[in-house]
Amino acid sequence: MENQTRVFEFILLGLSEQPLQQQVLIGMACSLYLIGCMGNLLTILAILLDPHLHSPMYFFLSNLSLLDICFTSTTVPKMLVNYLCRHSTISPQACLAQMYFFIAFGAAESILLSVMAYDRYLAICCPLRYMTIMNVLRCALLVTVPWTSANLISMVHTILMTRLSFCTNRIPHFFCDINALIKLSCSNAQVNEMLMLVLGGSVVLMSFVCIMASYTPIAAAVWKVPSAQGKWKAFSTCSSHLCVISLFYGTIIGVYFNPVSTHTTQRDMVATVMYTMVTPMLNPFIYSLRNRDLKGALRKLLKGNHLAKPL
């Protein structure tokens, strides 16, 4: 960005160019962000402080909650500061940093969702060997892989973005989204678009294959359970995860896995708000509402009874 462009700062146009609409949307974004951060933070604390929840499933869930906090915090605070200070600019360096962390946290969450599907497969289809297979070392490795691979993917996109020059500095978005930046470029961005589809597609495709490979035998195992109550109990351990997967992948595929030329700003904005604010806010509620153990731990935490001895 340094010698190939005259852009010394970018202007983030925000959620809307209409002042009244912008004010309403900012209020909603602030509420979603605060609720999401609070919900995810409470989930992490409940898992850390309750010995009953010191198991692989909740270890992965606490990492998902941490990723959700980081994911939303790369974009929403900057947007709120810009609005409150009436200052909508961002430097190219800060813009690249924001794009880097946004891609890294988003890709890490995508891969972690497939890890959580594998964990559910082992718990339901291999219950006797579950704790042996999912030992501390393997759990640590399965969490390290998403963080490491996501950062490598993000680094590639960020390095390629530094090679582009820009025709304008007005970004029709509330953060430095890779699609929005590519559309502003005066340079040939075919390599950027191709790698966005190849690398992003690989992450989503591999995660999807892993999820399908995990849930196919789970569905077969649940189907063999003789009683309807037993089937529901087995399925309920996975239903929360399936809800989160549908919300997360549905919106991301709609935004990033078709040519940039076919995108519309309004459609991209709505989908982006869904997976950057709404989905991270809903995740802790989806898991806690469908999980008796987590609900109990959250009640103890809110009552200040987290030091109670396990039964």
mmCIF file of N, CA and C in Angstrom, residues 124 218-238:
data_model
loop_
_atom_site.group_PDB
_atom_site.id
_atom_site.type_symbol
_atom_site.label_atom_id
_atom_site.label_comp_id
_atom_site.label_asym_id
_atom_site.label_seq_id
_atom_site.Cartn_x
_atom_site.Cartn_y
_atom_site.Cartn_z
ATOM 1 N N ILE A 124 -20.289 -40.029 21.033
ATOM 2 C CA ILE A 124 -21.504 -40.820 20.795
ATOM 3 C C ILE A 124 -21.197 -42.193 20.211
ATOM 4 N N ILE A 218 -22.991 -40.511 13.476
ATOM 5 C CA ILE A 218 -23.799 -40.101 14.640
ATOM 6 C C ILE A 218 -25.287 -40.332 14.341
ATOM 7 N N ALA A 219 -25.725 -39.916 13.146
ATOM 8 C CA ALA A 219 -27.131 -40.098 12.761
ATOM 9 C C ALA A 219 -27.492 -41.581 12.726
ATOM 10 N N ALA A 220 -26.570 -42.416 12.196
ATOM 11 C CA ALA A 220 -26.811 -43.859 12.152
ATOM 12 C C ALA A 220 -26.914 -44.445 13.554
ATOM 13 N N ALA A 221 -26.030 -43.976 14.458
ATOM 14 C CA ALA A 221 -26.050 -44.483 15.835
ATOM 15 C C ALA A 221 -27.325 -44.056 16.560
ATOM 16 N N VAL A 222 -27.753 -42.807 16.342
ATOM 17 C CA VAL A 222 -28.975 -42.305 16.986
ATOM 18 C C VAL A 222 -30.200 -43.061 16.461
ATOM 19 N N TRP A 223 -30.205 -43.358 15.167
ATOM 20 C CA TRP A 223 -31.334 -44.067 14.573
ATOM 21 C C TRP A 223 -31.525 -45.458 15.183
ATOM 22 N N LYS A 224 -30.414 -46.081 15.618
ATOM 23 C CA LYS A 224 -30.485 -47.433 16.190
ATOM 24 C C LYS A 224 -30.966 -47.447 17.633
ATOM 25 N N VAL A 225 -31.018 -46.276 18.265
ATOM 26 C CA VAL A 225 -31.506 -46.223 19.644
ATOM 27 C C VAL A 225 -32.986 -46.599 19.650
ATOM 28 N N PRO A 226 -33.403 -47.594 20.453
ATOM 29 C CA PRO A 226 -34.776 -48.103 20.369
ATOM 30 C C PRO A 226 -35.861 -47.124 20.817
ATOM 31 N N SER A 227 -35.630 -46.386 21.885
ATOM 32 C CA SER A 227 -36.681 -45.514 22.421
ATOM 33 C C SER A 227 -36.596 -44.106 21.846
ATOM 34 N N ALA A 228 -37.764 -43.469 21.733
ATOM 35 C CA ALA A 228 -37.805 -42.084 21.238
ATOM 36 C C ALA A 228 -37.104 -41.144 22.211
ATOM 37 N N GLN A 229 -37.246 -41.406 23.501
ATOM 38 C CA GLN A 229 -36.580 -40.575 24.515
ATOM 39 C C GLN A 229 -35.067 -40.688 24.410
ATOM 40 N N GLY A 230 -34.595 -41.907 24.170
ATOM 41 C CA GLY A 230 -33.152 -42.122 24.011
ATOM 42 C C GLY A 230 -32.611 -41.434 22.778
ATOM 43 N N LYS A 231 -33.397 -41.468 21.683
ATOM 44 C CA LYS A 231 -32.984 -40.784 20.450
ATOM 45 C C LYS A 231 -32.879 -39.278 20.675
ATOM 46 N N TRP A 232 -33.884 -38.704 21.356
ATOM 47 C CA TRP A 232 -33.877 -37.269 21.607
ATOM 48 C C TRP A 232 -32.700 -36.872 22.489
ATOM 49 N N LYS A 233 -32.410 -37.706 23.516
ATOM 50 C CA LYS A 233 -31.296 -37.406 24.413
ATOM 51 C C LYS A 233 -29.969 -37.411 23.654
ATOM 52 N N ALA A 234 -29.790 -38.387 22.752
ATOM 53 C CA ALA A 234 -28.556 -38.461 21.967
ATOM 54 C C ALA A 234 -28.462 -37.296 20.988
ATOM 55 N N PHE A 235 -29.590 -36.987 20.341
ATOM 56 C CA PHE A 235 -29.578 -35.900 19.363
ATOM 57 C C PHE A 235 -29.402 -34.539 20.020
ATOM 58 N N SER A 236 -29.933 -34.361 21.232
ATOM 59 C CA SER A 236 -29.871 -33.057 21.900
ATOM 60 C C SER A 236 -28.440 -32.626 22.198
ATOM 61 N N THR A 237 -27.515 -33.593 22.325
ATOM 62 C CA THR A 237 -26.109 -33.235 22.577
ATOM 63 C C THR A 237 -25.461 -32.611 21.336
ATOM 64 N N CYS A 238 -26.078 -32.813 20.170
ATOM 65 C CA CYS A 238 -25.513 -32.289 18.910
ATOM 66 C C CYS A 238 -26.327 -31.150 18.322
#
